[in-house]
Coordinates of C-alpha atoms and ligand atoms in Angstrom, one line a residue:
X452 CA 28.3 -7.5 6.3
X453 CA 25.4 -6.7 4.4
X454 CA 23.3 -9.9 3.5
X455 CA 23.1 -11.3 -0.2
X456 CA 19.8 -11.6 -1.2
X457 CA 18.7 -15.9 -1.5
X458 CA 18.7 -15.6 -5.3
X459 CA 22.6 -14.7 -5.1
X460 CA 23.4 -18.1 -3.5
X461 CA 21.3 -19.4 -6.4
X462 CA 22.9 -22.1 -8.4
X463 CA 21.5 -24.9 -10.9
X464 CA 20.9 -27.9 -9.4
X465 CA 21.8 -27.2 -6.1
X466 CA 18.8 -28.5 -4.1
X467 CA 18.3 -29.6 -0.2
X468 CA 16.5 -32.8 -1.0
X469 CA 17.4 -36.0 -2.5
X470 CA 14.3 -37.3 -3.9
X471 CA 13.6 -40.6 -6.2
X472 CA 12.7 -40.6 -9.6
X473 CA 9.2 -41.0 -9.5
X474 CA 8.2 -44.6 -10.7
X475 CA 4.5 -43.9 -10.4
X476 CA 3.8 -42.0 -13.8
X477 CA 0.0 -41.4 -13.1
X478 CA 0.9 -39.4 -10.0
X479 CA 3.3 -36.9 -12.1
X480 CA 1.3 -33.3 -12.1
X481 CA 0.8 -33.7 -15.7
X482 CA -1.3 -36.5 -15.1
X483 CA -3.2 -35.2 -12.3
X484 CA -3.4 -31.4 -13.0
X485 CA -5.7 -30.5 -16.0
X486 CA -3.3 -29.2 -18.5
X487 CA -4.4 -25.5 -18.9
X488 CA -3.8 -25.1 -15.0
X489 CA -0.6 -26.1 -15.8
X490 CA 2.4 -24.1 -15.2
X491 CA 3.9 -23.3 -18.6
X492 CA 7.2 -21.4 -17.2
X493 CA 9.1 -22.6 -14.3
X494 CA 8.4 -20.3 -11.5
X495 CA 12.3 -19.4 -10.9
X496 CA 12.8 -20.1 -7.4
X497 CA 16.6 -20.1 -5.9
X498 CA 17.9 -23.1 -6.0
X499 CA 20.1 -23.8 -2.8
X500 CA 21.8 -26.5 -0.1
X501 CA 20.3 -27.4 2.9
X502 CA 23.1 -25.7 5.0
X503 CA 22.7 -22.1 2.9
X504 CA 19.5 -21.8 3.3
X505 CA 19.8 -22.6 7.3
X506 CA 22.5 -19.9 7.2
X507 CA 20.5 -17.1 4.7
X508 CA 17.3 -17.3 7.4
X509 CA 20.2 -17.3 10.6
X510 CA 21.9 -14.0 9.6
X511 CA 18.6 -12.9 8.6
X512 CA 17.2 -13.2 12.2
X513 CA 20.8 -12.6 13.7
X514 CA 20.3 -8.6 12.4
X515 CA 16.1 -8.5 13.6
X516 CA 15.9 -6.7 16.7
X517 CA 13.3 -8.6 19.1
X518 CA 11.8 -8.5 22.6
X519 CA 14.0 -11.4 23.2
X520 CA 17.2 -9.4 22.2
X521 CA 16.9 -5.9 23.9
X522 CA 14.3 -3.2 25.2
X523 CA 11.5 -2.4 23.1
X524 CA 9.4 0.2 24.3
X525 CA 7.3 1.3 21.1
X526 CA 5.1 3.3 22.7
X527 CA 1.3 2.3 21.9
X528 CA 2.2 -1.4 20.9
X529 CA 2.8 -3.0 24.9
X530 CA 6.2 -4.7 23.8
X531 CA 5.4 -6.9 27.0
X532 CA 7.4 -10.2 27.4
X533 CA 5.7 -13.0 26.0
X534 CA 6.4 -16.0 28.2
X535 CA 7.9 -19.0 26.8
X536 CA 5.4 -21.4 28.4
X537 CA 2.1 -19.5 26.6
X538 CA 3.8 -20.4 23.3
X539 CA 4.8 -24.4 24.5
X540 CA 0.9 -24.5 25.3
X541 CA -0.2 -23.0 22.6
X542 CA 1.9 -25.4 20.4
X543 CA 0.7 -28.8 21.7
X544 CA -0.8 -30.8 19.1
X545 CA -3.9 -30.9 20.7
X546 CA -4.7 -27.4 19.9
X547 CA -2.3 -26.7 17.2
X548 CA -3.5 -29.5 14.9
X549 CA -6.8 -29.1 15.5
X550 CA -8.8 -28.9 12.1
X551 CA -11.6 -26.5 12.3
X552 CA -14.3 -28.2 11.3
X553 CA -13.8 -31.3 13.4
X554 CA -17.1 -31.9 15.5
X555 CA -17.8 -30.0 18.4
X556 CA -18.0 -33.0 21.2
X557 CA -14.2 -33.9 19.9
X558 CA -13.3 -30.4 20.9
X559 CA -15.0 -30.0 23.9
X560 CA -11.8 -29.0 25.4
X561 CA -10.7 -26.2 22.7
X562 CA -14.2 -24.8 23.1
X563 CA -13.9 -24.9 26.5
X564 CA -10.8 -22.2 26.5
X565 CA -12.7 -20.3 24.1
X566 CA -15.4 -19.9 25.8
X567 CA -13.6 -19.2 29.2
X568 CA -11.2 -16.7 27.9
X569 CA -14.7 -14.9 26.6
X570 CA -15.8 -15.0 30.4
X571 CA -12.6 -13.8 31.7
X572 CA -12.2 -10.6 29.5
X573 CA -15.8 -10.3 29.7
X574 CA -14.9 -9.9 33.7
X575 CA -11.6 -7.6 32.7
X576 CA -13.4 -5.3 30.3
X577 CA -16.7 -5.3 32.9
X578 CA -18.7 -6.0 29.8
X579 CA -21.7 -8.7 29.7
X580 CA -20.4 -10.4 26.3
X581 CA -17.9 -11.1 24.0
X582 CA -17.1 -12.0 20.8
X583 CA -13.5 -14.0 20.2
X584 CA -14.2 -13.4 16.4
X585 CA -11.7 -10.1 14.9
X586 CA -8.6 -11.0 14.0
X587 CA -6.7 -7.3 15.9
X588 CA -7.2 -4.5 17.6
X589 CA -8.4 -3.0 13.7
X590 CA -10.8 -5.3 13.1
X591 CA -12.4 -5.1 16.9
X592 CA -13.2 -1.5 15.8
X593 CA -14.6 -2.4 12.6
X594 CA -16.5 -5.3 14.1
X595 CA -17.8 -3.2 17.3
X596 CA -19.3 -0.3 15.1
X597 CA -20.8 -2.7 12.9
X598 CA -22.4 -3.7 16.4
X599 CA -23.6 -0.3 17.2
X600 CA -24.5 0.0 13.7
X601 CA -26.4 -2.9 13.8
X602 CA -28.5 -1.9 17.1
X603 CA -28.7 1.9 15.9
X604 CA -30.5 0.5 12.7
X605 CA -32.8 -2.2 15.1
X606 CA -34.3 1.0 16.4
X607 CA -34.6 2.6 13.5
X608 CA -32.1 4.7 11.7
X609 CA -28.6 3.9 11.5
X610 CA -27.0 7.5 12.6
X611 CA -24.8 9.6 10.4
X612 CA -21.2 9.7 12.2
X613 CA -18.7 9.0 15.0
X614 CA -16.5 11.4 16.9
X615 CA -13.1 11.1 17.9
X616 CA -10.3 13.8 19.7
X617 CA -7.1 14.4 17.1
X618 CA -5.0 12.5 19.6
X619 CA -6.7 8.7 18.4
X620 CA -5.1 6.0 16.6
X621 CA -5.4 6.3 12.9
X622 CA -7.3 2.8 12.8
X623 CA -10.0 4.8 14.7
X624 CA -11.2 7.0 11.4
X625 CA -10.4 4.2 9.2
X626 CA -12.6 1.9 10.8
X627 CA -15.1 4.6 11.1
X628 CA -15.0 5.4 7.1
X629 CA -15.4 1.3 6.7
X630 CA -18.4 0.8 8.3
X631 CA -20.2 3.4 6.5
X632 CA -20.0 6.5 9.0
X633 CA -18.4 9.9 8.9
X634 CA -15.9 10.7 11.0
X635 CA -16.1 14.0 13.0
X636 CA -12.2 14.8 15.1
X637 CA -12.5 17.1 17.4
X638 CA -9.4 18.9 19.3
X639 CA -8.3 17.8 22.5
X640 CA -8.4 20.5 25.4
X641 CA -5.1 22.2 26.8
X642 CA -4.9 19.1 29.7
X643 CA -4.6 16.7 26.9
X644 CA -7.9 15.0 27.2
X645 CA -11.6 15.4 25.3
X646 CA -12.9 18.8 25.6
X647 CA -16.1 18.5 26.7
X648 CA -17.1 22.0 25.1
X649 CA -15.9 20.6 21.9
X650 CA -17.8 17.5 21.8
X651 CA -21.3 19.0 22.8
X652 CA -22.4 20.6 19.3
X653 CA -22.7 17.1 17.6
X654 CA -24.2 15.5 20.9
X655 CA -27.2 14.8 18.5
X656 CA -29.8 12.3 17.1
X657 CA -27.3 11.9 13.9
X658 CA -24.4 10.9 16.5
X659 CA -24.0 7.2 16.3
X660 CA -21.1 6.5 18.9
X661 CA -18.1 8.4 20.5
X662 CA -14.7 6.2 20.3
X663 CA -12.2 6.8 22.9
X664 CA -8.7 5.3 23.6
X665 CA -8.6 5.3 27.8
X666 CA -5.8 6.2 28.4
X667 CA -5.1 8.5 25.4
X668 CA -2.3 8.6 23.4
X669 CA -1.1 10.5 25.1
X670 CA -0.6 7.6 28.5
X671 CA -3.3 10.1 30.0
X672 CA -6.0 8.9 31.7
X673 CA -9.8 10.6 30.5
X674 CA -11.0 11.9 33.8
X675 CA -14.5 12.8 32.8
X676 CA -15.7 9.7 30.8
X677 CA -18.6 9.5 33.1
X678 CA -19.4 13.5 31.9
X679 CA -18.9 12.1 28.4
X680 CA -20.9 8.7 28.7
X681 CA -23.7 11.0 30.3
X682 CA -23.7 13.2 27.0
X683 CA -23.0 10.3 25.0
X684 CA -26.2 8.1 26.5
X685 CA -28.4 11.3 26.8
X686 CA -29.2 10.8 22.9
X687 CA -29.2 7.4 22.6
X688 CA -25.6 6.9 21.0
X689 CA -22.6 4.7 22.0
X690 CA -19.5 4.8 23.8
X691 CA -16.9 3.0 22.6
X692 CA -13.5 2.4 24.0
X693 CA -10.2 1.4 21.9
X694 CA -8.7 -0.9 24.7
X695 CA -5.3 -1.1 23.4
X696 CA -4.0 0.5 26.3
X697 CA -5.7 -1.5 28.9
X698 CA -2.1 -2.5 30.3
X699 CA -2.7 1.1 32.3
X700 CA -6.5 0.0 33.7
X701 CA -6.3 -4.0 34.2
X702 CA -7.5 -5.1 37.8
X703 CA -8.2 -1.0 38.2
X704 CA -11.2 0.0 36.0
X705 CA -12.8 -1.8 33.9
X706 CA -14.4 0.1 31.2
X707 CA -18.1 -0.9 31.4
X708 CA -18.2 0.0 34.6
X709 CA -17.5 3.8 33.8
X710 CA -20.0 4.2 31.0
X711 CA -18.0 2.4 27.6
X712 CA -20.6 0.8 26.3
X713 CA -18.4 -1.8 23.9
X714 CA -14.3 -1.9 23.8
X715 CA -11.8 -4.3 22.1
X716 CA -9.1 -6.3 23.4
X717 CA -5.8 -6.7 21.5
X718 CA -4.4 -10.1 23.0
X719 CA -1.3 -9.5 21.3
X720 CA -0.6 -6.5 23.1
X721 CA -2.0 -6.8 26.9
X722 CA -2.3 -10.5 26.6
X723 CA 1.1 -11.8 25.2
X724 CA 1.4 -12.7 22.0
X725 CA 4.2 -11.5 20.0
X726 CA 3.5 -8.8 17.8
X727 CA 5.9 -6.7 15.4
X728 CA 5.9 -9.4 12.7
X729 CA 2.6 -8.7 11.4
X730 CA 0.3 -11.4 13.4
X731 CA -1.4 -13.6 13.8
X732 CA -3.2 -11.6 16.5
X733 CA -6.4 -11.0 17.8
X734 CA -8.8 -8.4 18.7
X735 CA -11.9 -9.8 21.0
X736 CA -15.0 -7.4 21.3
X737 CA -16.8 -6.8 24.7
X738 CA -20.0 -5.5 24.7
X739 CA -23.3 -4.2 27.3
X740 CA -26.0 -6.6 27.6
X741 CA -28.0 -4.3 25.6
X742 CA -25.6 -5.3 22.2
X743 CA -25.4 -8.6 23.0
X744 CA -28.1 -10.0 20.0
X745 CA -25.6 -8.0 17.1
X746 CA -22.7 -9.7 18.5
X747 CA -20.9 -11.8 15.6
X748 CA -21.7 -15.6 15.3
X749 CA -21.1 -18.0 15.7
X750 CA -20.5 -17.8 19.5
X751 CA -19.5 -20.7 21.9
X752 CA -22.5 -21.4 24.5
X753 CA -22.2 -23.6 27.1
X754 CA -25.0 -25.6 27.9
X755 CA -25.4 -28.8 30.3
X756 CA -21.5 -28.5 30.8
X757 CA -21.3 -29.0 27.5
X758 CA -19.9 -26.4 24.9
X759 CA -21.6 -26.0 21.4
X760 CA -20.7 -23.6 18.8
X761 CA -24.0 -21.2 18.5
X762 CA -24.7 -19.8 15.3
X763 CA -27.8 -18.4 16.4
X764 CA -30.6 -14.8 15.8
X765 CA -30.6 -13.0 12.6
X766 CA -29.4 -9.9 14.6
X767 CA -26.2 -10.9 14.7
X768 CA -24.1 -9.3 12.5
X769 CA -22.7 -12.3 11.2
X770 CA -19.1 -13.9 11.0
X771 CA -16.6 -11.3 10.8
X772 CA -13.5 -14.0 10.8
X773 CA -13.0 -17.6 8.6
X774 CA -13.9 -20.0 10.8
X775 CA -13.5 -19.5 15.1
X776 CA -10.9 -16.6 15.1
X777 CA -6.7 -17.1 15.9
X778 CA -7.3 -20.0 18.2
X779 CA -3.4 -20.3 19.0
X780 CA -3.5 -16.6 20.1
X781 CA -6.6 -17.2 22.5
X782 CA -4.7 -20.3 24.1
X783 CA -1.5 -17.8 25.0
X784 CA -3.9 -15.2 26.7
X785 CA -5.7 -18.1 28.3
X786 CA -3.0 -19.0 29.8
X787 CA -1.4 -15.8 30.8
X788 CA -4.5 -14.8 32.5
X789 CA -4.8 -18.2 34.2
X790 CA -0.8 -17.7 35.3
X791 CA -1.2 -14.6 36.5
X792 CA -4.6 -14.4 38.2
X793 CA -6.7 -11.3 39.0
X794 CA -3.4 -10.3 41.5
X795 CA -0.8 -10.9 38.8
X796 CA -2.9 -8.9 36.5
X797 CA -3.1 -6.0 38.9
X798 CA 0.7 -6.1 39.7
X799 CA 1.7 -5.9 35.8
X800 CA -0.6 -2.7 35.9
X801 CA 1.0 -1.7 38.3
X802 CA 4.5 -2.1 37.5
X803 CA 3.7 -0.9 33.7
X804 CA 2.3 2.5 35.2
X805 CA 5.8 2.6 38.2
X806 CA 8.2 1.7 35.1
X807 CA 6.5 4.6 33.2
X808 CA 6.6 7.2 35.9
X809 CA 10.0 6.3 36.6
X810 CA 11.6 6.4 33.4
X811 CA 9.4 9.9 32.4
X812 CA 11.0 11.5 35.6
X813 CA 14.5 10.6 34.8
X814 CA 14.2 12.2 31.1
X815 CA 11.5 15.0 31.6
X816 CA 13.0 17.7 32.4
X817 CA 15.4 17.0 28.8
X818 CA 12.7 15.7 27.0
X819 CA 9.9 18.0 27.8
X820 CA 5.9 16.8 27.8
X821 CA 3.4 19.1 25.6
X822 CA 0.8 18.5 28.0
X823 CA 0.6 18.3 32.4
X824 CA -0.9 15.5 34.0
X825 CA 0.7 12.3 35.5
X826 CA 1.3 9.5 32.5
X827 CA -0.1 6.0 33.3
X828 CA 1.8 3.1 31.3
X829 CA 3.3 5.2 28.5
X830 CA 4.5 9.0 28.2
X831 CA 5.1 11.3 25.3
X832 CA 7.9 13.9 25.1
X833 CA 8.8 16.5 22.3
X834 CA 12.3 16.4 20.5
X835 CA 11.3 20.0 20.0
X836 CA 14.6 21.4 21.7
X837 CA 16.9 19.5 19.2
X838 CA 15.8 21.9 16.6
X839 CA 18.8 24.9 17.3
X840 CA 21.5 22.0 16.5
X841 CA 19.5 21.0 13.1
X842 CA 18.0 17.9 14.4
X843 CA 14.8 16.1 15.1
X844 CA 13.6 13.3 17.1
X845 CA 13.4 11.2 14.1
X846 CA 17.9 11.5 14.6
X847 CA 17.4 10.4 18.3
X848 CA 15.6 7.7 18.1
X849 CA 18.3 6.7 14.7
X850 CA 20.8 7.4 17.6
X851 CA 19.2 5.3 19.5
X852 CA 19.8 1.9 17.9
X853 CA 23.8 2.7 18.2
X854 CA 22.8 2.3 22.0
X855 CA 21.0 -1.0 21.4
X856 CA 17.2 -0.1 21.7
X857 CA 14.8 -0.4 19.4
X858 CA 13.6 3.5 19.7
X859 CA 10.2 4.9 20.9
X860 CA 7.1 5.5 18.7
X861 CA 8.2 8.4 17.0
X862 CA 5.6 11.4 15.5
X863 CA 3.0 9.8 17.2
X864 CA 0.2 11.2 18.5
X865 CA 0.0 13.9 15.9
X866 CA -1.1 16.8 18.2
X867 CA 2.8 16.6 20.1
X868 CA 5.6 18.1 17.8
X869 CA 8.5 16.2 17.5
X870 CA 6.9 13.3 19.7
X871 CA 8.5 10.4 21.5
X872 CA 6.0 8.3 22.6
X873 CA 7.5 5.5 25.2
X874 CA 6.0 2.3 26.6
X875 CA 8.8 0.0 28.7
X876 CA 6.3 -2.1 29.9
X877 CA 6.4 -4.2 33.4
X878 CA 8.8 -6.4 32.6
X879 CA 11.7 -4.5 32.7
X880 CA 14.0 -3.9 35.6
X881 CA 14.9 -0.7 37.2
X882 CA 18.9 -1.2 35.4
X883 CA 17.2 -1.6 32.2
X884 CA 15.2 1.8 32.7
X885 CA 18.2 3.1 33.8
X886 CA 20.5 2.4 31.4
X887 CA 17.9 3.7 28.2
X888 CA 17.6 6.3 30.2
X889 CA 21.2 7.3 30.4
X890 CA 21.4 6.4 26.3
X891 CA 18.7 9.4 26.1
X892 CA 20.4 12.2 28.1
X893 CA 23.8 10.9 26.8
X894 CA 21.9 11.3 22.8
X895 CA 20.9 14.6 24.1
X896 CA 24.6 16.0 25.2
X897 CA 25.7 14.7 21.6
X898 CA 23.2 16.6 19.9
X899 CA 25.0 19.9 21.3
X900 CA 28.4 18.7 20.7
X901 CA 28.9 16.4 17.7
X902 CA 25.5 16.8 16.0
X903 CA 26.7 15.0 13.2
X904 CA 26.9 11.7 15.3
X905 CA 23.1 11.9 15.5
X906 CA 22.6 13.4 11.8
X907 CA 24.7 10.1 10.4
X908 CA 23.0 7.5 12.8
X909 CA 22.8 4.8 13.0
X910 CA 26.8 3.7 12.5
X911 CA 26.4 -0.1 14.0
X912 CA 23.6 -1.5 12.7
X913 CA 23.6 -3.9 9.3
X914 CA 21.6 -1.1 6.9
X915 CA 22.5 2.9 8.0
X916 CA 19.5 5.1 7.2
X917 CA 17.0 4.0 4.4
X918 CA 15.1 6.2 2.6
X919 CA 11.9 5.3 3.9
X920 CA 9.5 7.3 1.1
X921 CA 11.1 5.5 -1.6
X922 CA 10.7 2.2 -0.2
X923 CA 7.0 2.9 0.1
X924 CA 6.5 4.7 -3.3
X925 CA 8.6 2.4 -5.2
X926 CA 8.0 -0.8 -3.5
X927 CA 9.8 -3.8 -5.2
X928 CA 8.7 -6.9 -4.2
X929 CA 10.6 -9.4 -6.3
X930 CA 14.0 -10.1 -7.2
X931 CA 15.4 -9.6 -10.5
X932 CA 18.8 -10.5 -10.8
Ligands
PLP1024 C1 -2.4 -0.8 18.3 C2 -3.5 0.1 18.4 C3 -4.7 0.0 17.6 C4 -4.8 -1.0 16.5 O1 -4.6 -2.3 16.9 P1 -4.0 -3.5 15.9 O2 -4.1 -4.7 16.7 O3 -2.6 -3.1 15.6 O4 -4.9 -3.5 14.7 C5 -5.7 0.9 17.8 N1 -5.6 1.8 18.7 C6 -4.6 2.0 19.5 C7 -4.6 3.1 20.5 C8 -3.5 1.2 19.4 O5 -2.4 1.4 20.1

């Protein structure tokens, strides 16, 4: 049954709380609030029990899908497991109360983390530096060409643009257009990966960087980076690389070491925190030695074993957060990283790229890729043969949620028709692969012999199909009753 909205269990006087009349008239907001800040309507908020509001928010989260409730594998996003014990650390008051202004030698131990965590992804990434400061994987790429902006303009002229293949993230060109560049896409080569041919023309002294997602979009890996660095470096520019999917290269290859000259982190998806709901996340920047004065500041230094926050040279680019950053999400990846250890980190690459491999050979030759090579920790297949029985992959992945998964990335990247885009992820077991993968070649016998299954799906879930255009066009954020 559908859920009434909170304004529906609405009734005067019905409250939660039993307070007091108050008996101390100079603490009554008219006395303490000038009066033209005052309120002159009341603000019309439900009024409801204790025990319906507990029950509203419990069928609420009853009908949300979560990691915690079935598979998840949104390609691009590392649904990855977030252990339970990240989140208890995370939440002891010591951290979680902190205020962020208190002193630095009464959070010797906070800045402590911090400034580990920046070593250890310094170490990951095979970067010299990095900055805890951007608040997601978006904000990393802002904050990183504002770097290379910066150091560009140090020696003299800022550049015109930034070039990225037509399978990157669509944060890639907006970020670009942000901090003040143009943004040049060139096609990707019949492999899949950056055409080298295609990139040479604006290998110039207007290029300011090339940003790359390694591996692609596409779950492929981009062989000839070191061609490409070479290219990149042989007019002075930048290579930058969107480290979202680094859940394919931890422990393997780390990114500075193969030419990248600055890459972001997104601790929410390689570094578990739960993501989905909109944050908080966190999106560290790693950077050459070379970029280390344009780094934001303030920074944490260590110095005599003790840790200060630096706010140091007027390079910097300045703060590019409010105060330090999502300190809760740096404890979780602290910890995780600490948990797991350089071996642990190596084994979840290497059970995210198995799981992968596994589950693409078990659809593939249904679900057909658009481009050779072997995937890494995600693949992308085309829904391309559903079009004789009238249907897309949009209906599969509806379909989908009958089975209980939360379907694939779907129409992403761009440059694959009809694309499934799947990440599982190294948590899951081989019967959890196993069964999504019979739920995709079962969806795929329907589509032949009772299209209209798929066409009408999903049948079990609390809302059927929404019309998704209208909810964005004619958005309706408050309740009229
Ligand atoms: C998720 C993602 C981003 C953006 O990261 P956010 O943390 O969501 O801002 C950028 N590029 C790629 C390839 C991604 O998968």
């Amino acid at each position: 049954m559908p859920e009434k909205f909170i304004f529906e269990y609405s009734g005067k006087g019905k409250t939660g709380v039993c307070l007091p009349e108050n008996d101390c008239p100079e603490t009554s907001p008219e006395n303490v609030i000038e009066q033209d800040l005052l309120r002159k309507h009341p603000i019309g908020l439900p009024e409801v029990s204790e025990l319906d509001i507990t029950r509203h928010f419990n069928h609420l989260a009853g009908m949300n899908f979560s990691i915690d409730k079935g598979f998840y594998p949104l390609g691009s996003c590392t649904m990855k497991y977030n252990p339970r014990i990240n989140e208890k650390l995370s939440k002891l008051p010591g951290f979680a109360d902190l205020h962020p202004l208190t002193p630095s030698q009464y959070v010797q131990g906070a800045l402590q983390i911090m400034y580990e965590l920046g070593v250890y992804l310094a170490e990951i990434g095979g970067v010299e530096a990095v900055t805890l400061q951007p608040a997601a994987g978006a904000h990393g790429e802002l904050t990183g060409l504002l770097i290379m902006r910066a150091y560009h303009e140090h020696n003299g002229n800022p550049r015109k643009y930034v070039v990225i293949p037509d399978s990157a993230h669509g944060t890639n060109p907006a970020s670009i257009i942000m901090a003040g560049y143009e943004v040049i896409q060139i096609q990707s080569g019949h492999d899949g990966l950056v055409d080298i041919e295609k990139l040479k023309p604006y290998i110039t002294s207007d290029l300011s960087a090339v940003m790359i997602t390694n591996p692609n979009t596409l779950g492929l890996f981009e062989k000839r980076i070191d061609k490409i660095a070479e290219l990149v470096h042989s007019v002075g520019a930048l290579l930058y690389m969107d480290g979202a999917n680094l859940n394919a290269l931890m422990g393997y290859v780390r990114p500075g070491e193969i030419g990248f000259d600055v890459l972001h982190f997104n601790l929410h998806k390689t570094f578990s925190t739960p993501h989905g709901g909109g944050g908080p996340g966190a999106g560290p920047v790693g950077v050459k030695s070379n970029l280390i004065p344009f780094l934001p500041k303030p920074a944490v230094k260590k110095l005599d074993e003790k840790f200060e926050l630096d706010f140091g040279d007027d390079t910097s680019v300045g703060r590019v957060q409010a105060f330090w950053g999502a300190f809760g999400v740096m404890v979780k990846a602290y910890c995780y990283i600490r948990m797991l250890g350089a071996e642990g980190l190596k084994l979840a690459t290497e059970r995210a790229v198995l799981n992968s491999n596994y589950l693409f050979n078990r659809v593939k030759d249904i679900y057909q890729p658009s481009f050779g090579g072997t995937p890494m920790h995600e693949f992308v297949v085309s829904g391309k043969f559903l079009k004789p029985y009238g249907l897309r992959t949009l209906d599969v992945a509806k379909r989908l949620l009958d089975y209980g998964f939360h379907p694939p990335t779907v129409y992403f990247p761009l440059i694959v028709p009809e694309a499934l885009m799947v990440e599982p992820t190294e948590n899951e077991s081989k019967q959890t692969l196993d069964d999504f993968a019979d739920a995709l070649l079962k969806i795929a016998e329907e589509a032949k012999s009772k299209p209209e299954l798929l066409k009408e799906a999903p049948h079990n879930t609390p809302v059927r199909r929404l019309d998704e255009a209208k909810a964005s066009r004619e958005l309706k954020v408050t309740y009229k009753g």
